[in-house]
């Protein structure tokens, strides 16, 4: 595309980002699918917003770990950081290294091969840090519960501070969870 | 004594302004890029928030690495040194602190090497790869910077940057001369490569295989990362400010009086803000060039700088 056409396209499209919702709202947890009872006891009620580290107010670098997801959640995480939902405006940014990160965002059930890498990624993240489990799979194994390659939900391997339910969760919910950490 | 004190005051003011403004320059560049992309953007203050947070975190260091702490500090020190040497707010230079072009380029190179050593020290594959790419680019950029500013220095008859600025203020016709314009364009390309902007390096990349700057700092965290970030932002701001001042030298303080300094600060901030907005918006239209084509781009800018030197001898 020539630069001129690109410039015209930019002018025509204008701002794509949705208007910002009012500051941090509580996460709405949709009811889990009744069909598939989780193997682990339901894990909820962790991390009230006041327990999240205050050092991370205003700026949260996120390292995303796919521990064995079907890539449905990845699409939604990508959308949350895309131009429409624009999580970056609240100070959250995806980074390439756990050393730069403040939050580890886990999607998918933890498979046997990814249990150790996930544990190491969280260990490599400097404190204070937050671990987010995004999607039903990461929260309670969702669809893949009792699969032969499955170790368990993210909380069976690392300490999880925040959970976002949904299969896959909407980008808005992911953004809302991130906003609870950034407080913006 | 009075002259010395006022020179110290002027250089201190310049340092403080640059440290305060450098993160804002990066923030404004990201913000203007976000506007063009149709995003809302994180706000101009975001780099400052990132810095604050990084300083509050406890760094994680791998066992056996010694330079994870030292190299970022060296980089920051060289960047501060460059900010003190280059005429930005004003052309008042500290007696004893060489503001000579060759010294500035060497100090920049010390910072470049510190960063490359940091990448090697982490002992990871990506770190070493980033360092080798970084040194390749640096080896191509430094001659261009030297030759370009040499071309600019010919009318002034001196390679001290403050004298070049004074000469440009005294004789504005030299600014629009073909030699000077070619040299400034060559310098601009070299500055983009040196500070890791598009089209040479993508500052927002997450793909390790395409990284240059990011690959070297992948293992740094907390305070160490904060110094690396601030150091590279200061470098970017100082070099962009230098190019801005070469193109539009007006407004720089030639004396250390408070009024002149205030005008100098305001015009510097205006120049930096304008460059940041243009830089951010222009990057939307650029793609990163393949690593093996970077030498072609930089060879082009070197040729331009060389032509500038030749014409300034022919057309005088
Ligand atoms: S929660 Fe749903 S979309 Fe996400 S990884 Fe599991 S099955 Fe896929």
Short mmCIF file of C-alpha atoms and ligand atoms in Angstrom, two decimals:
data_model
loop_
_atom_site.label_atom_id
_atom_site.label_comp_id
_atom_site.label_asym_id
_atom_site.label_seq_id
_atom_site.Cartn_x
_atom_site.Cartn_y
_atom_site.Cartn_z
CA UNK A 1 0.00 0.00 0.00
CA UNK A 2 1.43 3.33 -0.93
CA UNK A 3 2.05 5.86 1.81
CA UNK A 4 -0.58 8.17 0.31
CA UNK A 5 -3.27 5.50 0.36
CA UNK A 6 -2.31 4.58 3.87
CA UNK A 7 -2.55 8.23 4.93
CA UNK A 8 -6.02 8.49 3.37
CA UNK A 9 -7.09 5.31 5.10
CA UNK A 10 -5.86 6.63 8.43
CA UNK A 11 -7.83 9.86 7.90
CA UNK A 12 -10.99 8.04 6.90
CA UNK A 13 -10.91 5.53 9.75
CA UNK A 14 -9.97 7.99 12.48
CA UNK A 15 -10.06 6.71 16.03
CA UNK A 16 -10.97 3.03 16.36
CA UNK A 17 -10.51 2.68 20.11
CA UNK A 18 -13.77 2.24 21.98
CA UNK A 19 -14.55 4.95 24.52
CA UNK A 20 -12.97 4.15 27.88
CA UNK A 21 -15.23 2.61 30.47
CA UNK A 22 -15.29 4.20 33.93
CA UNK A 23 -12.27 3.35 36.09
CA UNK A 24 -11.67 -0.15 37.46
CA UNK A 25 -14.83 -2.15 37.56
CA UNK A 26 -15.23 -5.49 39.28
CA UNK A 27 -14.83 -8.51 37.06
CA UNK A 28 -18.12 -10.08 36.09
CA UNK A 29 -17.76 -13.78 36.49
CA UNK A 30 -20.12 -15.71 34.22
CA UNK A 31 -21.36 -18.98 35.65
CA UNK A 32 -19.12 -21.94 34.74
CA UNK A 33 -20.47 -24.41 32.22
CA UNK A 34 -22.65 -26.81 34.15
CA UNK A 35 -21.99 -29.72 31.79
CA UNK A 36 -18.42 -30.40 32.78
CA UNK A 37 -17.82 -30.50 36.53
CA UNK A 38 -14.27 -29.39 37.38
CA UNK A 39 -11.97 -31.99 38.88
CA UNK A 40 -10.50 -29.48 41.31
CA UNK A 41 -12.51 -27.66 43.91
CA UNK A 42 -13.65 -24.31 42.50
CA UNK A 43 -11.02 -21.70 43.10
CA UNK A 44 -12.46 -18.27 43.53
CA UNK A 45 -12.46 -15.27 45.80
CA UNK A 46 -8.70 -14.75 45.55
CA UNK A 47 -7.04 -11.34 45.46
CA UNK A 48 -9.26 -8.51 46.43
CA UNK A 49 -8.11 -5.40 44.58
CA UNK A 50 -6.60 -4.07 47.79
CA UNK A 51 -4.27 -7.09 47.94
CA UNK A 52 -2.75 -6.35 44.54
CA UNK A 53 0.66 -4.71 44.84
CA UNK A 54 0.44 -0.93 44.80
CA UNK A 55 3.87 -0.63 43.13
CA UNK A 56 2.23 -1.65 39.89
CA UNK A 57 -0.25 1.22 39.84
CA UNK A 58 -0.26 2.91 36.46
CA UNK A 59 2.15 0.60 34.68
CA UNK A 60 1.95 -3.15 34.21
CA UNK A 61 4.12 -5.08 31.80
CA UNK A 62 2.51 -8.39 30.88
CA UNK A 63 4.24 -11.62 29.87
CA UNK A 64 1.82 -13.98 28.21
CA UNK A 65 2.33 -17.74 28.70
CA UNK A 66 0.35 -20.21 26.66
CA UNK A 67 0.43 -23.24 28.93
CA UNK A 68 -1.58 -25.44 26.57
CA UNK A 69 -4.49 -23.45 25.28
CA UNK A 70 -6.55 -24.06 22.15
CA UNK A 71 -5.50 -20.55 20.92
CA UNK A 72 -9.04 -19.22 21.39
CA UNK A 73 -7.90 -17.26 24.40
CA UNK A 74 -4.84 -15.98 22.48
CA UNK A 75 -7.10 -14.36 19.94
CA UNK A 76 -9.00 -12.57 22.69
CA UNK A 77 -5.78 -11.50 24.46
CA UNK A 78 -4.56 -10.19 21.12
CA UNK A 79 -7.80 -8.28 20.71
CA UNK A 80 -7.53 -6.83 24.21
CA UNK A 81 -4.18 -5.28 23.24
CA UNK A 82 -5.36 -4.34 19.75
CA UNK A 83 -6.56 -0.90 18.71
CA UNK A 84 -10.25 -1.42 19.58
CA UNK A 85 -9.99 -2.41 23.24
CA UNK A 86 -6.53 -0.85 23.59
CA UNK A 87 -5.39 -2.14 26.98
CA UNK A 88 -2.29 0.00 26.50
CA UNK A 89 -4.21 3.14 27.36
CA UNK A 90 -4.54 1.84 30.92
CA UNK A 91 -0.82 1.29 31.22
CA UNK A 92 -0.68 -2.42 30.41
CA UNK A 93 1.79 -3.56 27.77
CA UNK A 94 2.86 -6.95 26.45
CA UNK A 95 6.59 -7.58 26.75
CA UNK A 96 8.93 -10.21 25.41
CA UNK A 97 10.72 -11.23 28.58
CA UNK A 98 9.51 -12.29 32.04
CA UNK A 99 12.35 -10.20 33.48
CA UNK A 100 10.60 -7.08 32.19
CA UNK A 101 7.18 -8.25 33.31
CA UNK A 102 5.07 -7.46 36.35
CA UNK A 103 2.22 -9.78 35.46
CA UNK A 104 2.21 -13.27 34.00
CA UNK A 105 -0.91 -13.96 31.99
CA UNK A 106 -1.58 -17.70 31.74
CA UNK A 107 -3.99 -19.13 29.20
CA UNK A 108 -5.01 -22.74 28.74
CA UNK A 109 -4.74 -25.83 30.90
CA UNK A 110 -1.25 -26.54 32.14
CA UNK A 111 0.01 -29.45 30.10
CA UNK A 112 2.79 -31.73 31.30
CA UNK A 113 5.38 -30.18 29.03
CA UNK A 114 4.47 -26.62 30.02
CA UNK A 115 4.30 -27.06 33.81
CA UNK A 116 8.01 -26.53 34.36
CA UNK A 117 8.37 -23.64 31.85
CA UNK A 118 5.40 -21.92 33.50
CA UNK A 119 6.91 -22.34 36.96
CA UNK A 120 10.24 -20.98 35.71
CA UNK A 121 8.62 -18.04 33.94
CA UNK A 122 6.87 -16.99 37.13
CA UNK A 123 10.11 -17.43 39.08
CA UNK A 124 11.96 -15.26 36.56
CA UNK A 125 9.49 -12.43 37.04
CA UNK A 126 10.78 -9.87 39.53
CA UNK A 127 8.62 -9.18 42.59
CA UNK A 128 6.12 -7.71 43.22
CA UNK A 129 4.33 -9.72 40.58
CA UNK A 130 0.82 -10.82 39.75
CA UNK A 131 -0.34 -13.98 38.01
CA UNK A 132 -3.53 -13.85 35.99
CA UNK A 133 -5.34 -16.99 34.89
CA UNK A 134 -7.35 -16.15 31.77
CA UNK A 135 -10.02 -18.45 30.39
CA UNK A 136 -11.91 -21.37 31.88
CA UNK A 137 -9.06 -23.72 31.04
CA UNK A 138 -6.52 -21.81 33.12
CA UNK A 139 -9.02 -21.34 35.95
CA UNK A 140 -10.38 -24.87 36.33
CA UNK A 141 -9.34 -26.91 33.28
CA UNK A 142 -12.62 -26.13 31.48
CA UNK A 143 -13.14 -28.37 28.48
CA UNK A 144 -9.93 -30.28 28.91
CA UNK A 145 -10.40 -31.46 32.47
CA UNK A 146 -9.07 -34.97 33.06
CA UNK A 147 -7.21 -35.04 29.74
CA UNK A 148 -4.24 -37.38 29.79
CA UNK A 149 -1.70 -34.63 29.11
CA UNK A 150 -3.16 -32.21 31.63
CA UNK A 151 -1.48 -31.41 34.93
CA UNK A 152 -4.26 -29.14 36.12
CA UNK A 153 -5.34 -25.51 36.16
CA UNK A 154 -2.76 -22.73 36.49
CA UNK A 155 -3.33 -22.57 40.24
CA UNK A 156 -2.05 -26.14 40.66
CA UNK A 157 1.38 -25.05 39.43
CA UNK A 158 1.75 -21.38 40.46
CA UNK A 159 -0.01 -18.96 42.81
CA UNK A 160 -2.78 -17.23 40.91
CA UNK A 161 -3.90 -13.76 41.97
CA UNK A 162 -6.65 -12.97 39.51
CA UNK A 163 -8.98 -15.08 37.43
CA UNK A 164 -10.93 -14.27 34.32
CA UNK A 165 -13.60 -16.80 33.39
CA UNK A 166 -15.08 -17.44 29.98
CA UNK A 167 -14.39 -19.79 27.10
CA UNK A 168 -12.91 -17.68 25.72
CA UNK A 169 -13.31 -14.58 27.93
CA UNK A 170 -14.28 -11.38 26.15
CA UNK A 171 -11.49 -8.87 25.58
CA UNK A 172 -13.43 -6.46 27.77
CA UNK A 173 -13.15 -8.86 30.70
CA UNK A 174 -9.42 -9.29 30.15
CA UNK A 175 -9.00 -5.52 29.99
CA UNK A 176 -11.07 -5.16 33.17
CA UNK A 177 -8.80 -7.62 34.99
CA UNK A 178 -5.71 -5.75 33.82
CA UNK A 179 -7.27 -2.48 34.93
CA UNK A 180 -7.70 -3.85 38.40
CA UNK A 181 -3.93 -4.31 38.51
CA UNK A 182 -3.04 -0.97 36.94
CA UNK A 183 -5.74 0.86 38.83
CA UNK A 184 -6.43 3.17 35.88
CA UNK B 1 35.24 32.43 38.28
CA UNK B 2 31.85 33.99 37.57
CA UNK B 3 32.04 32.75 33.99
CA UNK B 4 32.88 29.27 35.22
CA UNK B 5 30.02 29.26 37.72
CA UNK B 6 27.50 30.43 35.17
CA UNK B 7 28.73 27.78 32.72
CA UNK B 8 28.22 25.14 35.42
CA UNK B 9 24.73 26.52 36.04
CA UNK B 10 23.90 26.41 32.32
CA UNK B 11 25.12 22.82 31.93
CA UNK B 12 23.25 21.72 35.06
CA UNK B 13 20.05 23.31 33.78
CA UNK B 14 20.53 21.48 30.48
CA UNK B 15 21.06 18.15 32.25
CA UNK B 16 17.97 18.57 34.44
CA UNK B 17 15.82 19.58 31.48
CA UNK B 18 17.05 16.62 29.44
CA UNK B 19 16.45 14.06 32.20
CA UNK B 20 12.95 15.42 32.73
CA UNK B 21 12.18 15.64 29.03
CA UNK B 22 13.73 12.44 27.63
CA UNK B 23 10.99 10.08 28.90
CA UNK B 24 8.38 12.58 27.73
CA UNK B 25 9.93 12.59 24.24
CA UNK B 26 9.53 8.82 24.08
CA UNK B 27 6.04 9.06 25.55
CA UNK B 28 5.03 11.66 23.00
CA UNK B 29 6.45 9.59 20.14
CA UNK B 30 4.46 6.55 21.31
CA UNK B 31 1.38 8.67 21.83
CA UNK B 32 1.50 10.24 18.38
CA UNK B 33 1.98 6.79 16.92
CA UNK B 34 -1.08 5.62 18.86
CA UNK B 35 -3.14 8.55 17.51
CA UNK B 36 -2.23 7.72 13.94
CA UNK B 37 -3.05 4.05 14.55
CA UNK B 38 -6.50 5.00 15.85
CA UNK B 39 -5.68 4.01 19.41
CA UNK B 40 -6.24 6.04 22.54
CA UNK B 41 -2.63 5.65 23.68
CA UNK B 42 -1.11 5.32 27.12
CA UNK B 43 -0.46 9.01 27.60
CA UNK B 44 2.70 11.05 27.40
CA UNK B 45 3.60 10.34 31.03
CA UNK B 46 3.65 6.54 30.62
CA UNK B 47 7.48 6.21 30.36
CA UNK B 48 7.79 8.07 33.66
CA UNK B 49 5.27 5.70 35.27
CA UNK B 50 7.22 2.73 33.88
CA UNK B 51 10.46 4.13 35.29
CA UNK B 52 8.92 4.71 38.71
CA UNK B 53 7.60 1.18 38.82
CA UNK B 54 10.88 -0.37 37.62
CA UNK B 55 12.76 1.45 40.37
CA UNK B 56 10.37 0.02 42.99
CA UNK B 57 10.87 -3.58 41.89
CA UNK B 58 13.56 -5.88 43.13
CA UNK B 59 15.79 -6.92 40.23
CA UNK B 60 16.21 -10.59 39.38
CA UNK B 61 19.77 -11.42 38.40
CA UNK B 62 21.00 -14.70 37.06
CA UNK B 63 23.81 -16.33 39.01
CA UNK B 64 27.31 -15.57 37.79
CA UNK B 65 26.54 -12.39 35.89
CA UNK B 66 28.68 -9.52 37.09
CA UNK B 67 27.92 -6.81 34.58
CA UNK B 68 24.13 -6.78 34.92
CA UNK B 69 24.49 -4.00 37.47
CA UNK B 70 27.55 -2.20 36.12
CA UNK B 71 26.76 -1.99 32.41
CA UNK B 72 23.42 -0.13 32.77
CA UNK B 73 25.07 2.42 35.06
CA UNK B 74 27.87 2.96 32.53
CA UNK B 75 25.30 3.44 29.76
CA UNK B 76 23.39 5.96 31.85
CA UNK B 77 26.61 7.80 32.75
CA UNK B 78 27.67 8.10 29.11
CA UNK B 79 24.21 9.33 28.13
CA UNK B 80 24.31 11.99 30.85
CA UNK B 81 27.78 12.95 29.66
CA UNK B 82 26.53 13.35 26.09
CA UNK B 83 23.63 15.47 27.37
CA UNK B 84 26.14 17.73 29.12
CA UNK B 85 28.45 18.01 26.09
CA UNK B 86 26.05 18.55 23.23
CA UNK B 87 24.66 22.08 22.83
CA UNK B 88 20.94 21.65 23.48
CA UNK B 89 19.58 24.40 25.71
CA UNK B 90 22.47 26.68 24.90
CA UNK B 91 25.92 26.85 23.40
CA UNK B 92 27.54 27.65 26.73
CA UNK B 93 30.01 24.86 27.33
CA UNK B 94 31.85 23.96 30.45
CA UNK B 95 35.57 24.81 30.23
CA UNK B 96 37.41 21.52 30.73
CA UNK B 97 34.51 19.39 29.49
CA UNK B 98 35.36 18.82 25.85
CA UNK B 99 32.31 19.46 23.69
CA UNK B 100 34.30 18.36 20.71
CA UNK B 101 32.48 16.24 18.18
CA UNK B 102 35.03 13.44 18.27
CA UNK B 103 34.78 13.19 22.03
CA UNK B 104 30.97 13.05 21.86
CA UNK B 105 31.10 10.21 19.35
CA UNK B 106 33.61 8.30 21.50
CA UNK B 107 31.44 8.72 24.61
CA UNK B 108 28.45 7.44 22.63
CA UNK B 109 30.54 4.46 21.57
CA UNK B 110 31.43 3.67 25.20
CA UNK B 111 27.69 3.46 25.94
CA UNK B 112 27.14 1.29 22.87
CA UNK B 113 29.85 -1.11 24.00
CA UNK B 114 28.44 -1.20 27.55
CA UNK B 115 25.09 -2.24 26.14
CA UNK B 116 26.67 -4.91 23.92
CA UNK B 117 28.63 -6.28 26.88
CA UNK B 118 25.39 -6.38 28.88
CA UNK B 119 23.83 -8.50 26.15
CA UNK B 120 26.82 -10.86 26.06
CA UNK B 121 27.00 -11.12 29.82
CA UNK B 122 23.48 -12.47 30.12
CA UNK B 123 24.77 -15.60 28.39
CA UNK B 124 21.61 -16.25 26.43
CA UNK B 125 21.47 -16.88 22.71
CA UNK B 126 19.34 -13.81 22.03
CA UNK B 127 21.58 -11.54 24.08
CA UNK B 128 24.66 -12.47 22.07
CA UNK B 129 22.76 -12.17 18.82
CA UNK B 130 21.52 -8.70 19.76
CA UNK B 131 25.01 -7.62 20.75
CA UNK B 132 26.54 -8.75 17.49
CA UNK B 133 23.86 -6.94 15.48
CA UNK B 134 24.23 -3.86 17.65
CA UNK B 135 27.99 -3.71 17.04
CA UNK B 136 27.51 -4.27 13.30
CA UNK B 137 25.14 -1.32 13.15
CA UNK B 138 27.38 0.79 15.38
CA UNK B 139 30.37 0.09 13.16
CA UNK B 140 28.39 1.36 10.17
CA UNK B 141 26.90 4.35 11.97
CA UNK B 142 29.93 5.89 13.67
CA UNK B 143 31.81 6.82 10.44
CA UNK B 144 28.66 8.43 9.09
CA UNK B 145 28.19 10.52 12.21
CA UNK B 146 31.83 11.59 12.14
CA UNK B 147 31.88 12.49 8.45
CA UNK B 148 28.47 14.24 8.60
CA UNK B 149 29.40 16.49 11.48
CA UNK B 150 32.80 17.04 9.90
CA UNK B 151 30.98 18.45 6.89
CA UNK B 152 28.95 20.70 9.14
CA UNK B 153 32.07 21.81 10.97
CA UNK B 154 33.95 23.00 7.87
CA UNK B 155 32.26 26.44 7.68
CA UNK B 156 32.85 26.97 11.39
CA UNK B 157 36.48 25.90 11.14
CA UNK B 158 36.17 23.96 14.37
CA UNK B 159 34.85 20.59 15.44
CA UNK B 160 33.57 21.86 18.79
CA UNK B 161 29.81 21.54 18.63
CA UNK B 162 29.12 24.79 20.47
CA UNK B 163 31.26 26.72 17.98
CA UNK B 164 29.44 25.08 15.09
CA UNK B 165 26.15 26.25 16.61
CA UNK B 166 27.48 29.77 17.18
CA UNK B 167 28.65 29.91 13.57
CA UNK B 168 25.25 28.76 12.34
CA UNK B 169 23.56 31.42 14.47
CA UNK B 170 25.90 34.08 13.12
CA UNK B 171 25.61 33.06 9.47
CA UNK B 172 22.21 31.40 8.88
CA UNK B 173 22.93 31.09 5.15
CA UNK B 174 25.25 28.15 5.88
CA UNK B 175 22.29 26.14 7.21
CA UNK B 176 20.54 25.93 3.85
CA UNK B 177 23.71 25.22 1.89
CA UNK B 178 23.60 21.91 0.02
CA UNK B 179 26.52 20.55 1.99
CA UNK B 180 24.87 21.26 5.30
CA UNK B 181 21.49 19.87 4.24
CA UNK B 182 23.04 16.63 2.96
CA UNK B 183 25.06 16.30 6.15
CA UNK B 184 21.98 16.80 8.35
CA UNK B 185 19.99 14.19 6.39
CA UNK B 186 22.88 11.73 6.70
CA UNK B 187 23.13 12.51 10.39
CA UNK B 188 19.38 12.00 10.81
CA UNK B 189 19.52 8.50 9.31
CA UNK B 190 22.54 7.68 11.46
CA UNK B 191 20.71 8.88 14.57
CA UNK B 192 17.70 6.67 13.78
CA UNK B 193 20.01 3.67 13.45
CA UNK B 194 22.01 4.56 16.54
CA UNK B 195 18.96 4.92 18.76
CA UNK B 196 17.24 1.79 17.47
CA UNK B 197 14.22 3.31 15.74
CA UNK B 198 12.48 2.15 12.60
CA UNK B 199 13.50 1.24 9.88
CA UNK B 200 16.63 -0.24 11.49
CA UNK B 201 15.16 -1.65 14.71
CA UNK B 202 11.58 -1.82 15.91
CA UNK B 203 11.32 -0.46 19.46
CA UNK B 204 7.92 -2.13 19.98
CA UNK B 205 8.78 -5.61 18.78
CA UNK B 206 8.06 -8.83 20.66
CA UNK B 207 9.76 -11.11 18.14
CA UNK B 208 13.12 -12.11 19.53
CA UNK B 209 14.50 -12.99 16.12
CA UNK B 210 14.11 -9.44 14.81
CA UNK B 211 15.31 -7.64 17.90
CA UNK B 212 18.43 -5.57 18.19
CA UNK B 213 18.19 -3.31 21.24
CA UNK B 214 15.51 -5.34 23.02
CA UNK B 215 17.46 -8.60 22.61
CA UNK B 216 20.36 -7.23 24.61
CA UNK B 217 18.24 -6.12 27.54
CA UNK B 218 15.99 -9.20 27.69
CA UNK B 219 17.66 -10.36 30.90
CA UNK B 220 17.67 -7.03 32.73
CA UNK B 221 15.02 -6.28 35.28
CA UNK B 222 14.00 -3.75 37.88
CA UNK B 223 16.52 -1.01 38.57
CA UNK B 224 18.99 -2.27 35.96
CA UNK B 225 16.36 -2.11 33.27
CA UNK B 226 15.33 1.36 34.44
CA UNK B 227 18.88 2.66 33.95
CA UNK B 228 19.13 1.05 30.51
CA UNK B 229 15.81 2.57 29.47
CA UNK B 230 16.59 6.03 30.80
CA UNK B 231 20.06 5.86 29.24
CA UNK B 232 18.73 5.02 25.80
CA UNK B 233 15.94 7.60 26.05
CA UNK B 234 18.46 10.28 26.99
CA UNK B 235 20.58 9.28 24.00
CA UNK B 236 17.59 9.53 21.69
CA UNK B 237 16.55 12.91 23.09
CA UNK B 238 20.07 14.32 22.95
CA UNK B 239 20.71 13.20 19.38
CA UNK B 240 17.29 14.29 18.14
CA UNK B 241 17.82 17.61 19.90
CA UNK B 242 21.22 17.96 18.23
CA UNK B 243 19.77 17.39 14.77
CA UNK B 244 16.95 19.83 15.59
CA UNK B 245 19.43 22.44 16.72
CA UNK B 246 21.57 22.00 13.61
CA UNK B 247 18.51 22.61 11.44
CA UNK B 248 16.96 25.36 13.56
CA UNK B 249 19.68 26.85 15.74
CA UNK B 250 17.61 29.85 16.83
CA UNK B 251 16.54 30.13 20.43
CA UNK B 252 19.64 28.55 21.91
CA UNK B 253 21.12 30.45 24.82
CA UNK B 254 24.48 31.92 23.87
CA UNK B 255 24.98 33.35 27.35
CA UNK B 256 24.17 31.86 30.73
CA UNK B 257 21.71 34.61 31.73
CA UNK B 258 18.41 33.34 33.19
CA UNK B 259 16.32 34.92 30.42
CA UNK B 260 18.39 33.39 27.63
CA UNK B 261 18.33 30.02 29.35
CA UNK B 262 14.55 30.17 29.71
CA UNK B 263 14.16 30.93 26.00
CA UNK B 264 16.64 28.12 25.30
CA UNK B 265 14.66 25.63 27.39
CA UNK B 266 11.34 26.56 25.80
CA UNK B 267 12.64 26.37 22.23
CA UNK B 268 14.42 23.10 22.98
CA UNK B 269 11.22 21.60 24.37
CA UNK B 270 9.29 22.80 21.32
CA UNK B 271 11.87 21.27 18.97
CA UNK B 272 11.91 17.99 20.89
CA UNK B 273 8.10 17.81 20.99
CA UNK B 274 7.81 18.47 17.26
CA UNK B 275 10.47 15.86 16.44
CA UNK B 276 8.80 13.31 18.72
CA UNK B 277 5.40 13.78 17.09
CA UNK B 278 6.91 13.52 13.60
CA UNK B 279 9.01 10.51 14.59
CA UNK B 280 6.06 8.63 16.06
CA UNK B 281 3.71 9.40 13.19
CA UNK B 282 6.32 8.61 10.52
CA UNK B 283 7.02 5.21 12.03
CA UNK B 284 3.49 4.09 11.16
CA UNK B 285 4.43 4.37 7.49
CA UNK B 286 7.71 2.48 7.84
CA UNK B 287 8.47 -1.18 8.08
CA UNK B 288 11.64 -2.56 9.57
CA UNK B 289 14.10 -3.36 6.81
CA UNK B 290 15.71 -6.76 6.65
CA UNK B 291 18.89 -6.87 8.71
CA UNK B 292 21.02 -7.55 5.65
CA UNK B 293 19.65 -4.44 3.97
CA UNK B 294 20.56 -2.18 6.86
CA UNK B 295 24.13 -1.82 5.54
CA UNK B 296 22.67 -0.55 2.23
CA UNK B 297 20.69 2.14 4.04
CA UNK B 298 23.65 3.15 6.16
CA UNK B 299 26.04 3.05 3.20
CA UNK B 300 23.64 5.46 1.49
CA UNK B 301 23.77 7.82 4.41
CA UNK B 302 27.55 7.53 4.51
CA UNK B 303 27.75 8.39 0.82
CA UNK B 304 25.53 11.40 1.48
CA UNK B 305 27.79 12.54 4.31
CA UNK B 306 30.85 12.05 2.12
CA UNK B 307 29.26 14.08 -0.68
CA UNK B 308 28.52 16.78 1.87
CA UNK B 309 32.19 17.02 2.77
CA UNK B 310 33.19 17.12 -0.90
CA UNK B 311 30.71 19.83 -1.83
CA UNK B 312 31.63 21.97 1.12
CA UNK B 313 35.18 22.09 -0.26
CA UNK B 314 34.02 22.68 -3.84
CA UNK B 315 31.24 25.20 -3.13
CA UNK B 316 32.87 27.83 -0.99
S1 LIG C 1 -10.82 -21.30 27.80
FE1 LIG C 1 -11.77 -21.94 25.88
S2 LIG C 1 -10.84 -20.62 24.37
FE2 LIG C 1 -9.54 -20.53 26.17
S3 LIG C 1 -8.00 -22.07 25.86
FE3 LIG C 1 -9.65 -23.05 26.99
S4 LIG C 1 -10.96 -23.98 25.44
FE4 LIG C 1 -9.64 -22.51 24.39
#
